[in-house]
Short mmCIF file of C-alpha atoms in Angstrom, two decimals:
data_model
loop_
_atom_site.label_atom_id
_atom_site.label_comp_id
_atom_site.label_asym_id
_atom_site.label_seq_id
_atom_site.Cartn_x
_atom_site.Cartn_y
_atom_site.Cartn_z
CA MET A 1 36.82 -40.52 -30.44
CA ASP A 2 38.98 -39.37 -33.37
CA ALA A 3 42.61 -40.38 -32.87
CA ASN A 4 43.71 -37.92 -35.57
CA SER A 5 41.97 -34.92 -34.05
CA ASP A 6 44.03 -31.99 -32.73
CA LYS A 7 41.48 -31.53 -29.96
CA LEU A 8 42.19 -32.69 -26.44
CA ARG A 9 41.03 -36.26 -25.84
CA VAL A 10 38.94 -36.43 -22.68
CA LEU A 11 37.28 -39.38 -20.98
CA ILE A 12 34.31 -37.89 -19.12
CA ILE A 13 32.88 -39.83 -16.19
CA ALA A 14 29.30 -38.76 -15.57
CA GLU A 15 27.45 -41.51 -13.74
CA ALA A 16 24.40 -39.23 -13.68
CA ALA A 17 23.88 -37.68 -17.13
CA ASN A 18 20.44 -37.54 -18.68
CA PRO A 19 19.04 -34.93 -21.11
CA GLU A 20 15.45 -35.73 -20.13
CA TRP A 21 15.76 -35.41 -16.35
CA VAL A 22 16.43 -32.46 -14.05
CA SER A 23 18.78 -31.66 -11.17
CA VAL A 24 22.14 -33.50 -11.09
CA PRO A 25 21.48 -35.73 -14.15
CA LEU A 26 20.70 -32.66 -16.27
CA VAL A 27 23.82 -30.89 -14.95
CA GLY A 28 25.97 -33.94 -15.77
CA TRP A 29 24.53 -34.26 -19.26
CA SER A 30 24.55 -30.55 -20.12
CA HIS A 31 28.15 -30.08 -19.01
CA ALA A 32 29.37 -33.19 -20.85
CA GLU A 33 27.44 -32.40 -24.04
CA ALA A 34 28.76 -28.83 -24.16
CA LEU A 35 32.32 -30.10 -23.67
CA SER A 36 31.84 -32.50 -26.59
CA ARG A 37 31.68 -29.47 -28.88
CA LEU A 38 35.07 -28.21 -27.66
CA VAL A 39 37.14 -31.34 -27.09
CA ASP A 40 37.18 -34.93 -28.32
CA THR A 41 35.15 -36.69 -25.64
CA HIS A 42 33.89 -40.09 -24.73
CA VAL A 43 31.29 -40.05 -21.95
CA VAL A 44 30.88 -42.94 -19.52
CA THR A 45 27.54 -43.05 -17.76
CA GLN A 46 25.12 -45.44 -16.09
CA ILE A 47 22.82 -47.74 -18.06
CA ARG A 48 19.68 -45.96 -16.86
CA ASN A 49 20.64 -42.98 -19.05
CA ARG A 50 21.24 -44.93 -22.28
CA ASP A 51 17.81 -44.62 -23.90
CA ALA A 52 17.54 -40.87 -23.33
CA ILE A 53 21.05 -40.24 -24.69
CA GLU A 54 20.32 -42.33 -27.77
CA ARG A 55 17.10 -40.38 -28.32
CA PHE A 56 19.26 -37.25 -28.28
CA GLY A 57 21.18 -38.72 -31.21
CA TRP A 58 24.36 -40.17 -29.74
CA THR A 59 25.46 -43.72 -30.53
CA HIS A 60 26.40 -46.18 -27.82
CA GLY A 61 30.03 -47.21 -28.15
CA VAL A 62 30.86 -44.11 -30.22
CA GLU A 63 30.08 -40.92 -28.28
CA PHE A 64 29.28 -42.68 -25.02
CA THR A 65 29.33 -45.93 -23.07
CA ALA A 66 26.62 -46.90 -20.58
CA LEU A 67 27.70 -49.31 -17.84
CA ASP A 68 25.24 -51.59 -16.13
CA THR A 69 25.67 -51.48 -12.34
CA GLU A 70 22.01 -51.96 -11.53
CA SER A 71 22.68 -55.12 -9.54
CA LEU A 72 23.88 -52.88 -6.71
CA ALA A 73 22.57 -49.44 -7.68
CA ARG A 74 18.90 -50.53 -7.79
CA PRO A 75 18.69 -52.10 -4.29
CA VAL A 76 20.78 -49.29 -2.81
CA PHE A 77 18.44 -46.71 -4.33
CA ARG A 78 15.38 -48.57 -3.08
CA ALA A 79 16.78 -48.76 0.44
CA ALA A 80 17.67 -45.06 0.41
CA ASP A 81 14.26 -44.13 -1.01
CA PHE A 82 12.56 -46.20 1.71
CA ALA A 83 14.63 -44.41 4.37
CA ARG A 84 13.68 -41.02 2.92
CA THR A 85 9.98 -41.59 2.23
CA LYS A 86 8.97 -44.06 4.93
CA LEU A 87 11.41 -43.33 7.74
CA HIS A 88 11.40 -39.59 6.91
CA LEU A 89 15.17 -39.31 6.78
CA GLY A 90 16.68 -36.58 4.63
CA TRP A 91 18.60 -36.44 1.39
CA THR A 92 21.87 -36.95 3.27
CA VAL A 93 20.90 -40.62 3.50
CA VAL A 94 20.40 -40.79 -0.28
CA THR A 95 23.75 -39.07 -0.91
CA ALA A 96 25.55 -41.47 1.42
CA ALA A 97 23.94 -44.49 -0.25
CA GLN A 98 24.80 -43.23 -3.72
CA ALA A 99 28.45 -42.82 -2.69
CA LEU A 100 28.57 -46.52 -1.80
CA SER A 101 27.01 -47.70 -5.08
CA TYR A 102 29.26 -45.31 -7.00
CA PHE A 103 32.30 -47.37 -5.95
CA GLN A 104 31.03 -50.25 -8.08
CA PHE A 105 30.49 -47.92 -11.03
CA GLU A 106 34.04 -46.51 -10.94
CA LEU A 107 35.60 -49.94 -10.60
CA LYS A 108 33.70 -50.97 -13.71
CA VAL A 109 34.90 -47.82 -15.47
CA TRP A 110 38.46 -48.92 -14.77
CA ARG A 111 37.83 -52.45 -15.99
CA GLU A 112 36.43 -51.06 -19.24
CA PHE A 113 38.82 -48.16 -19.80
CA GLY A 114 41.85 -48.70 -17.54
CA LYS A 115 44.14 -50.13 -20.22
CA ARG A 116 43.13 -47.37 -22.64
CA ILE A 117 43.89 -44.74 -19.99
CA GLU A 118 47.27 -46.32 -19.22
CA SER A 119 48.13 -46.52 -22.94
CA GLY A 120 47.74 -42.75 -23.31
CA GLU A 121 44.57 -42.78 -25.39
CA PHE A 122 43.16 -39.96 -23.26
CA ASP A 123 44.83 -36.65 -22.38
CA ILE A 124 42.48 -36.05 -19.43
CA VAL A 125 40.07 -38.04 -17.29
CA HIS A 126 37.35 -35.79 -15.89
CA ARG A 127 34.73 -36.87 -13.35
CA ILE A 128 31.77 -34.51 -13.55
CA THR A 129 29.24 -36.45 -11.48
CA PRO A 130 28.65 -37.23 -8.67
CA LEU A 131 28.73 -33.57 -7.71
CA SER A 132 28.89 -34.30 -3.99
CA PRO A 133 32.30 -33.76 -2.36
CA THR A 134 31.44 -36.72 -0.12
CA ALA A 135 31.78 -39.20 -3.03
CA PRO A 136 35.46 -40.16 -3.40
CA SER A 137 37.04 -41.60 -6.52
CA LEU A 138 38.74 -44.99 -6.53
CA ILE A 139 40.52 -44.37 -9.84
CA ALA A 140 42.05 -40.92 -9.24
CA LYS A 141 45.21 -42.54 -7.87
CA ARG A 142 45.34 -45.00 -10.76
CA CYS A 143 45.14 -42.17 -13.28
CA ASP A 144 47.92 -40.37 -11.44
CA ARG A 145 50.12 -43.46 -11.61
CA ALA A 146 49.40 -43.72 -15.33
CA GLY A 147 50.50 -40.10 -15.80
CA VAL A 148 47.06 -38.97 -16.98
CA PRO A 149 45.65 -35.85 -15.25
CA PHE A 150 42.47 -36.51 -13.27
CA VAL A 151 40.06 -33.57 -12.94
CA VAL A 152 37.14 -33.75 -10.52
CA GLY A 153 34.20 -31.40 -10.26
CA PRO A 154 32.38 -29.18 -10.06
CA LEU A 155 32.02 -30.39 -6.48
CA ASN A 156 29.13 -28.85 -4.65
CA GLY A 157 27.64 -29.41 -1.22
CA SER A 158 29.11 -28.87 2.26
CA VAL A 159 26.60 -26.13 3.11
CA PRO A 160 25.93 -26.29 6.86
CA TRP A 161 22.39 -25.97 8.18
CA PRO A 162 21.86 -22.45 9.56
CA LYS A 163 21.62 -22.64 13.33
CA GLU A 164 18.47 -20.53 13.17
CA PHE A 165 16.66 -23.29 11.26
CA ARG A 166 17.31 -26.43 13.31
CA ALA A 167 13.56 -27.11 13.39
CA GLU A 168 13.46 -27.24 9.58
CA GLN A 169 16.56 -29.45 9.58
CA HIS A 170 14.80 -31.94 11.85
CA ARG A 171 11.56 -31.75 9.86
CA GLU A 172 13.61 -32.67 6.79
CA GLY A 173 14.98 -35.69 8.67
CA GLU A 174 18.55 -34.43 8.24
CA PHE A 175 19.94 -36.05 11.37
CA LEU A 176 22.92 -37.53 9.52
CA SER A 177 24.10 -33.97 8.89
CA TYR A 178 25.48 -33.99 12.43
CA VAL A 179 27.91 -36.78 11.48
CA ARG A 180 28.46 -35.70 7.90
CA ASP A 181 32.26 -35.56 8.29
CA ALA A 182 32.27 -39.35 8.56
CA TYR A 183 32.58 -39.41 4.76
CA LYS A 184 36.24 -38.50 5.23
CA LEU A 185 36.77 -42.06 6.44
CA LEU A 186 35.55 -43.53 3.13
CA PRO A 187 38.06 -45.38 0.92
CA GLY A 188 39.64 -43.02 -1.57
CA TYR A 189 38.78 -39.77 0.21
CA ARG A 190 42.37 -38.61 0.67
CA ASP A 191 43.59 -40.21 -2.55
CA THR A 192 40.99 -38.31 -4.58
CA ARG A 193 42.25 -34.94 -3.40
CA ALA A 194 45.93 -35.89 -3.35
CA SER A 195 45.92 -37.49 -6.80
CA ALA A 196 43.66 -35.03 -8.64
CA SER A 197 45.43 -32.58 -10.92
CA ALA A 198 42.57 -30.08 -10.55
CA ILE A 199 39.54 -29.79 -8.30
CA ILE A 200 36.72 -27.64 -9.65
CA ALA A 201 34.94 -26.14 -6.64
CA GLY A 202 31.31 -25.41 -7.44
CA SER A 203 30.72 -23.21 -4.40
CA ARG A 204 32.36 -21.11 -1.71
CA ALA A 205 31.41 -23.78 0.86
CA VAL A 206 33.46 -26.44 -0.94
CA LEU A 207 36.49 -24.15 -1.08
CA GLU A 208 36.23 -23.33 2.60
CA GLU A 209 36.04 -27.01 3.52
CA MET A 210 38.98 -28.04 1.31
CA PRO A 211 42.15 -28.91 3.28
CA THR A 212 44.81 -26.23 2.93
CA GLU A 213 47.29 -28.52 1.17
CA TYR A 214 44.89 -28.95 -1.77
CA ARG A 215 43.80 -25.34 -2.23
CA ASP A 216 46.35 -24.72 -4.99
CA LYS A 217 44.57 -27.36 -7.08
CA CYS A 218 41.19 -25.68 -6.76
CA VAL A 219 39.48 -23.57 -9.39
CA TYR A 220 36.18 -21.89 -8.57
CA SER A 221 33.36 -22.42 -11.08
CA PRO A 222 29.72 -22.61 -9.97
CA GLU A 223 27.99 -25.87 -10.78
CA ASN A 224 24.98 -24.57 -12.68
CA ALA A 225 24.34 -23.03 -16.07
CA ILE A 226 21.41 -22.71 -18.46
CA ASP A 227 20.42 -23.80 -21.95
CA PRO A 228 19.50 -20.60 -23.87
CA ASP A 229 17.06 -22.59 -26.01
CA ARG A 230 15.06 -23.53 -22.92
CA PHE A 231 15.26 -20.07 -21.36
CA GLY A 232 15.31 -17.62 -24.24
CA LYS A 233 12.02 -15.79 -23.82
CA GLU A 234 11.49 -12.37 -22.26
CA ALA A 235 9.51 -11.63 -19.11
CA VAL A 236 6.81 -9.01 -19.60
CA ALA A 237 7.58 -5.86 -17.62
CA SER A 238 4.90 -3.45 -16.45
CA THR A 239 5.04 -0.20 -14.54
CA GLU A 240 1.41 -0.59 -13.49
CA GLY A 241 -0.64 -3.17 -11.65
CA PRO A 242 0.38 -5.42 -8.79
CA LEU A 243 3.92 -6.77 -8.49
CA ARG A 244 3.91 -10.26 -10.04
CA VAL A 245 6.07 -12.59 -7.92
CA CYS A 246 6.82 -16.29 -8.35
CA PHE A 247 8.43 -19.06 -6.32
CA ILE A 248 9.79 -22.29 -7.83
CA GLY A 249 10.93 -25.37 -5.96
CA ARG A 250 10.01 -28.54 -4.16
CA LEU A 251 7.50 -27.76 -1.45
CA VAL A 252 9.57 -28.94 1.50
CA PRO A 253 10.43 -27.15 4.78
CA TYR A 254 13.87 -25.78 3.89
CA LYS A 255 12.69 -24.09 0.68
CA GLY A 256 10.74 -21.59 2.76
CA ALA A 257 7.56 -21.16 0.69
CA ASP A 258 5.62 -20.83 3.95
CA MET A 259 7.85 -17.92 4.99
CA LEU A 260 7.22 -16.27 1.64
CA ILE A 261 3.44 -16.50 2.08
CA GLU A 262 3.76 -15.08 5.60
CA ALA A 263 5.98 -12.24 4.37
CA SER A 264 3.70 -11.42 1.44
CA ALA A 265 0.32 -11.69 3.16
CA PRO A 266 -0.25 -7.94 3.83
CA LEU A 267 0.82 -7.04 0.29
CA LEU A 268 -1.36 -9.73 -1.24
CA ARG A 269 -4.45 -8.72 0.75
CA ALA A 270 -3.88 -5.09 -0.25
CA GLY A 271 -3.81 -6.05 -3.92
CA GLN A 272 -0.25 -4.79 -4.33
CA MET A 273 1.16 -8.17 -5.27
CA THR A 274 0.30 -11.59 -6.73
CA LEU A 275 2.16 -14.81 -5.95
CA ASP A 276 2.59 -17.85 -8.20
CA ILE A 277 3.99 -20.90 -6.34
CA ILE A 278 5.33 -23.47 -8.82
CA GLY A 279 6.20 -26.89 -7.48
CA ASP A 280 4.87 -29.77 -5.47
CA GLY A 281 5.76 -31.69 -2.34
CA PRO A 282 4.67 -32.63 1.18
CA GLU A 283 4.24 -29.00 2.29
CA ARG A 284 1.54 -28.26 -0.29
CA PRO A 285 -1.47 -28.98 1.98
CA LYS A 286 0.02 -26.75 4.67
CA LEU A 287 0.57 -23.94 2.17
CA GLN A 288 -2.99 -24.27 0.87
CA SER A 289 -4.27 -23.99 4.44
CA MET A 290 -2.19 -20.85 4.97
CA VAL A 291 -3.68 -19.29 1.85
CA THR A 292 -7.21 -20.09 2.99
CA GLU A 293 -6.76 -19.07 6.63
CA ARG A 294 -5.19 -15.71 5.69
CA GLY A 295 -7.83 -14.90 3.10
CA LEU A 296 -5.39 -14.94 0.18
CA GLU A 297 -7.47 -16.84 -2.37
CA GLY A 298 -7.35 -15.10 -5.71
CA HIS A 299 -3.96 -13.61 -4.87
CA VAL A 300 -1.90 -16.82 -4.54
CA GLU A 301 -1.88 -19.70 -7.02
CA LEU A 302 -0.42 -23.09 -6.12
CA ALA A 303 0.38 -24.18 -9.65
CA GLY A 304 1.79 -27.60 -8.87
CA TRP A 305 4.60 -29.20 -10.85
CA VAL A 306 5.48 -27.74 -14.27
CA GLU A 307 7.60 -29.71 -16.75
CA HIS A 308 11.08 -28.21 -17.05
CA THR A 309 10.69 -27.82 -20.82
CA HIS A 310 7.58 -25.66 -20.28
CA LEU A 311 8.84 -23.76 -17.25
CA GLN A 312 9.87 -20.59 -19.07
CA ASP A 313 6.33 -20.08 -20.38
CA ARG A 314 5.16 -19.84 -16.78
CA LEU A 315 8.08 -17.80 -15.48
CA VAL A 316 7.82 -14.99 -18.04
CA GLN A 317 4.49 -14.05 -16.48
CA SER A 318 6.36 -12.82 -13.38
CA GLU A 319 8.54 -9.82 -12.66
CA VAL A 320 10.23 -11.03 -9.46
CA PHE A 321 11.40 -14.42 -8.22
CA ALA A 322 11.33 -14.67 -4.41
CA PHE A 323 13.32 -17.56 -2.95
CA PRO A 324 13.79 -17.80 0.84
CA SER A 325 15.46 -21.25 0.70
CA VAL A 326 17.66 -21.62 3.78
CA ARG A 327 20.04 -24.32 2.45
CA GLU A 328 20.54 -24.28 -1.30
CA PHE A 329 23.74 -25.78 -2.76
CA GLY A 330 23.54 -24.55 -6.34
CA GLY A 331 20.38 -22.61 -7.01
CA GLY A 332 20.26 -23.15 -10.77
CA VAL A 333 16.71 -21.79 -10.83
CA VAL A 334 18.18 -18.37 -10.03
CA LEU A 335 20.06 -18.43 -13.34
CA GLU A 336 16.95 -19.58 -15.17
CA VAL A 337 14.84 -16.66 -13.96
CA MET A 338 17.63 -14.13 -14.57
CA ALA A 339 17.98 -15.43 -18.16
CA LEU A 340 14.32 -14.54 -18.70
CA GLY A 341 14.56 -11.08 -17.15
CA VAL A 342 12.90 -11.99 -13.86
CA VAL A 343 14.69 -10.31 -10.95
CA PRO A 344 15.62 -12.57 -7.99
CA VAL A 345 15.17 -11.84 -4.29
CA VAL A 346 17.12 -14.49 -2.37
CA LEU A 347 18.60 -15.19 1.02
CA ASP A 348 22.20 -14.09 1.35
CA TYR A 349 23.37 -17.64 2.06
CA ALA A 350 24.98 -20.47 0.07
CA GLY A 351 24.47 -21.02 -3.68
CA PRO A 352 21.95 -18.33 -4.66
CA SER A 353 23.97 -15.61 -2.95
CA GLU A 354 26.96 -16.47 -5.17
CA LEU A 355 24.90 -16.11 -8.34
CA VAL A 356 23.11 -12.86 -7.48
CA THR A 357 24.95 -9.55 -7.22
CA SER A 358 23.84 -6.16 -5.99
CA THR A 359 23.30 -5.08 -9.62
CA THR A 360 21.27 -8.10 -10.71
CA GLY A 361 18.99 -8.78 -7.74
CA PHE A 362 18.39 -8.44 -4.03
CA LYS A 363 19.74 -10.38 -1.05
CA VAL A 364 17.96 -10.66 2.28
CA PRO A 365 20.26 -11.27 5.27
CA MET A 366 20.12 -14.66 6.95
CA GLY A 367 18.65 -14.58 10.43
CA THR A 368 15.92 -16.12 12.51
CA ARG A 369 12.67 -17.15 10.90
CA ASP A 370 11.01 -13.90 11.97
CA GLU A 371 13.95 -11.86 10.67
CA VAL A 372 13.86 -13.61 7.28
CA ILE A 373 10.11 -13.02 6.99
CA ALA A 374 10.58 -9.35 7.90
CA GLY A 375 13.45 -9.00 5.43
CA PHE A 376 11.47 -10.41 2.51
CA ARG A 377 8.40 -8.35 3.44
CA ALA A 378 10.48 -5.16 3.51
CA GLN A 379 12.13 -5.82 0.15
CA LEU A 380 8.92 -6.85 -1.59
CA SER A 381 7.15 -3.80 -0.09
CA ARG A 382 9.78 -1.51 -1.62
CA LEU A 383 9.28 -3.12 -5.01
CA CYS A 384 5.50 -2.85 -4.70
CA ASP A 385 5.94 0.87 -4.04
CA SER A 386 8.25 1.28 -7.05
CA LYS A 387 9.17 -1.16 -9.79
CA ALA A 388 11.78 1.24 -11.18
CA PRO A 389 14.84 -0.67 -9.81
CA LEU A 390 13.79 -3.75 -11.76
CA ASP A 391 14.46 -2.31 -15.22
CA GLU A 392 18.26 -2.10 -15.07
CA MET A 393 18.56 -5.27 -12.99
CA ARG A 394 16.57 -7.17 -15.56
CA ALA A 395 19.01 -6.25 -18.35
CA ARG A 396 22.13 -6.81 -16.22
CA GLY A 397 20.91 -10.19 -15.04
CA LYS A 398 20.29 -11.38 -18.60
CA LYS A 399 23.75 -10.21 -19.66
CA ARG A 400 25.45 -11.85 -16.68
CA VAL A 401 23.86 -15.21 -17.47
CA ARG A 402 24.59 -14.88 -21.18
CA ASP A 403 28.26 -14.02 -20.57
CA HIS A 404 29.11 -16.48 -17.78
CA TYR A 405 26.40 -19.05 -17.18
CA THR A 406 25.41 -20.79 -20.41
CA TRP A 407 26.62 -24.38 -20.80
CA ASP A 408 28.89 -23.26 -23.63
CA ALA A 409 30.46 -20.68 -21.31
CA LYS A 410 30.81 -23.36 -18.63
CA ALA A 411 32.50 -25.72 -21.10
CA ALA A 412 34.94 -22.96 -22.08
CA GLN A 413 35.83 -22.46 -18.39
CA THR A 414 36.41 -26.20 -17.98
CA HIS A 415 38.52 -26.28 -21.14
CA GLU A 416 40.82 -23.72 -19.57
CA VAL A 417 41.22 -26.04 -16.57
CA TYR A 418 42.26 -28.82 -18.96
CA ARG A 419 44.84 -26.60 -20.63
CA TRP A 420 46.20 -25.56 -17.22
CA VAL A 421 46.76 -29.10 -15.93
CA LEU A 422 48.46 -29.99 -19.23
CA GLY A 423 50.82 -27.02 -18.91
CA GLN A 424 49.33 -25.18 -21.89
CA ALA A 425 47.92 -22.20 -20.00
CA ASP A 426 48.10 -20.34 -16.70
CA ARG A 427 45.84 -21.33 -13.85
CA PRO A 428 42.32 -20.00 -14.50
CA THR A 429 41.27 -17.25 -12.14
CA ARG A 430 37.58 -16.80 -11.48
CA ASP A 431 36.91 -14.73 -8.40
CA ILE A 432 34.17 -15.69 -6.00
CA PRO A 433 31.60 -12.89 -6.40
CA LEU A 434 31.40 -10.62 -3.40
CA PRO A 435 28.08 -9.08 -2.33
CA ASP A 436 28.80 -5.80 -4.09
CA ARG A 437 30.48 -7.20 -7.20
CA PRO A 438 28.60 -7.22 -10.55
#
């Protein structure tokens, strides 16, 4: 950190930040790294990320500090992983366990950086990860007492299970979802919201759950973005031949790949459509059986897992991305396909519905399982009959991602939040996209 720089000095807390992983660690890293090009940052992360960050080219103790909390984090992770894989409990268990081990991490952050924060070395302290709104901060109040603005977010989660898909909820082992509000009893829950200078809400669900007295601190900014270098190719469009459709995701009940096969079956058998299912998981044998029983061999490919760095090479072979996931917090894959010119068809629920507009893709109404299947079948049938609507959507989707959803664009949005809490700018206004808004 350069003490003579005119840039804002920001201590970024990103317990999960790894350029070689996916999901939350990639979000934490990508957001922090993009911010480092706009402001004078020092990133604090967990020791498990050190090697990957050093391979990227950063120096420990200069651009970042990795704290070793493995004495608690490792056994907590193992216990949570056992509960998920052996007891068949859902990811809510993992999230709850991570919130407990995160307390140790933040306390160590304060031991390492507390005096520097109190001395005014940093203009802002920003916690990027954990993303979950159920993980409170134990140092937000301490930063407030020191007179240093504490920014938290983007927070994302809080999406309730649709009542129409209780069976999938139970198959996922998400029984703790019924008592999810217990996190409000955790130490630091109220202090985090009361002491934060700004709360970046990564979804509509987080905003709706936020207590009224803290709404004036909230700024809406979706969690996800894309790296143009990883998603810079162009999908091949064709006016002839079958509609080429893909699905990407873990093969688990709530992602809905089975509903997509059911919806597509008549179109696949008629040769009007092909389906590429990218991903792996416990549902794969069931999906393979569906393909065999419905006579869809040759029309459906179960591609298995594809490395994130090679994903765009697979995606550009498709024209449409169909994604009937019934409980998706962020839906970053939607941005990835749009960046390539692949048009999304998603459920009008939670994260994906906030990223797709009526000019960049299609939304199928949430409903019962049969209604969702019918909705996807109807939309895909229309596109099989005429691919014409895809042309303009393809271009608009690429522009929307380029303008608003690269990591550089995300960093610029966060920078405006910093300037606001420091009194250097007005409060950022970023409207939540409505169904008919481009």
